[in-house]
């Protein structure tokens, strides 16, 4: 699918300028205040002065876990406080009774696209039980929806690596079959072997030339130690800009001086941090990390699944939650929350040219708001979502890519 010469007129940007956006072959050819400078566009869309935001980037989601498109599943609490291993066991039981992955993953994609997400990174469970079934299902759903959203897949060892024999080979198979990144999970807290876990993860990254995205719930100084190990390995393998630690709750649990020291290590190594500021969990101090030069971005993570019942796929809502829990009040701070679901997330995902700029993908969301800070606070529901210049969602409903 490609588009040629569409002019989006009366588009208001976050900087207040009203411009015309010229799109050719799915990319932005020009952004001009003076009208379309090229040949006559074959199609003109008048945006009526509404705000145009770059397509939202959901930097962390689990397309194989959600119950969107399934029956309501009541949350089952852990027996004695949050326990990742018990959570995984409960999840396996719940998913065994749920509708097939392709149905649920497709429903979640439709939901997210309808809210303005045009790029996402999905972790997909791989273990000796599900083997590559979830991965193959999500890869097929990705292909079926490639006109609406671009999706990176992380081969995610949700049941561990060292403690789940056979997983390592399955992860290698997934990378050979088209997974984009290698994942990891609590090297100490889940696998009980920091070196063994990280050797496997970074070894696979090196052999397959892919990036890394590790779930790290391990707390306090244990988590800080693991962040240092991840930074060290990232430097050794020259993987700067291609490694993410998701959650990194430890950064919200230790003293500011330790956070600063760790932030310097992460910035120097080029390790990004993903936070979705979940529930009542301590989470990384966003501004402090950014000041140190760390890329901090966001994602919805779990949406209506066994881990929690919340989430509606809306990245503006996620930006609001991150801002609310971070105590962001000023326009500048609200703009940081917005940046975490757009520009910083795009950088962490290595999306290349991004934003309403010449050369960028013509992926954008049209809303009624004055600017990005108001969009984060108000989360206006009427939205038009464009992917590669095609209208793919309107009023909360996805549509087959069509010219508006
Ligand atoms: Zn996750």
Tab-separated table of N, CA and C in Angstrom, residues 10 62 68 87 94 108 110 117 132 142 152 201 203 238 245 259 287 290 310 316 362 383:
chain	number	residue	atom	x	y	z
A	10	UNK	N	-4.089	22.828	7.013
A	10	UNK	CA	-4.546	23.355	8.300
A	10	UNK	C	-4.242	22.384	9.448
A	62	UNK	N	2.185	-6.717	25.779
A	62	UNK	CA	2.173	-8.190	25.688
A	62	UNK	C	0.931	-8.602	24.906
A	68	UNK	N	-8.580	-8.843	26.293
A	68	UNK	CA	-9.394	-8.082	25.339
A	68	UNK	C	-9.821	-9.063	24.247
A	87	UNK	N	2.655	-15.506	39.996
A	87	UNK	CA	1.893	-14.747	38.998
A	87	UNK	C	1.922	-15.484	37.645
A	94	UNK	N	-4.980	-19.281	33.590
A	94	UNK	CA	-6.003	-18.403	33.000
A	94	UNK	C	-5.945	-18.428	31.476
A	108	UNK	N	-6.533	-6.762	20.632
A	108	UNK	CA	-5.744	-5.765	21.352
A	108	UNK	C	-5.094	-4.775	20.387
A	110	UNK	N	-6.301	-3.854	17.485
A	110	UNK	CA	-7.369	-2.955	17.012
A	110	UNK	C	-7.640	-1.873	18.063
A	117	UNK	N	-1.998	4.400	18.561
A	117	UNK	CA	-0.688	3.744	18.515
A	117	UNK	C	-0.378	3.306	17.085
A	132	UNK	N	7.002	-22.232	20.688
A	132	UNK	CA	6.947	-21.071	19.797
A	132	UNK	C	5.521	-20.751	19.350
A	142	UNK	N	0.753	-9.891	13.433
A	142	UNK	CA	1.528	-8.705	13.032
A	142	UNK	C	1.448	-8.509	11.516
A	152	UNK	N	7.443	-4.605	16.754
A	152	UNK	CA	8.656	-5.370	17.054
A	152	UNK	C	8.287	-6.482	18.023
A	201	UNK	N	21.424	-14.310	27.419
A	201	UNK	CA	20.715	-13.219	26.731
A	201	UNK	C	21.664	-12.436	25.819
A	203	UNK	N	24.613	-13.330	24.808
A	203	UNK	CA	25.203	-14.233	23.811
A	203	UNK	C	24.301	-14.347	22.593
A	238	UNK	N	29.314	-3.346	22.556
A	238	UNK	CA	28.997	-2.171	21.719
A	238	UNK	C	27.540	-2.161	21.280
A	245	UNK	N	16.121	-1.789	29.711
A	245	UNK	CA	15.666	-2.492	30.914
A	245	UNK	C	14.256	-1.993	31.198
A	259	UNK	N	20.983	6.260	42.721
A	259	UNK	CA	20.304	6.414	41.424
A	259	UNK	C	21.189	7.208	40.467
A	287	UNK	N	12.738	12.329	35.649
A	287	UNK	CA	13.517	13.532	35.351
A	287	UNK	C	14.993	13.356	35.699
A	290	UNK	N	16.602	11.306	32.981
A	290	UNK	CA	16.739	12.077	31.740
A	290	UNK	C	17.852	13.110	31.850
A	310	UNK	N	-6.444	-3.535	34.558
A	310	UNK	CA	-6.517	-2.195	33.980
A	310	UNK	C	-6.006	-2.133	32.541
A	316	UNK	N	-1.919	8.035	25.503
A	316	UNK	CA	-2.083	9.342	26.172
A	316	UNK	C	-2.456	9.111	27.636
A	362	UNK	N	4.537	8.920	7.657
A	362	UNK	CA	3.323	9.752	7.765
A	362	UNK	C	2.338	9.083	8.723
A	383	UNK	N	-10.460	10.899	17.915
A	383	UNK	CA	-9.129	10.918	17.309
A	383	UNK	C	-9.210	10.359	15.897
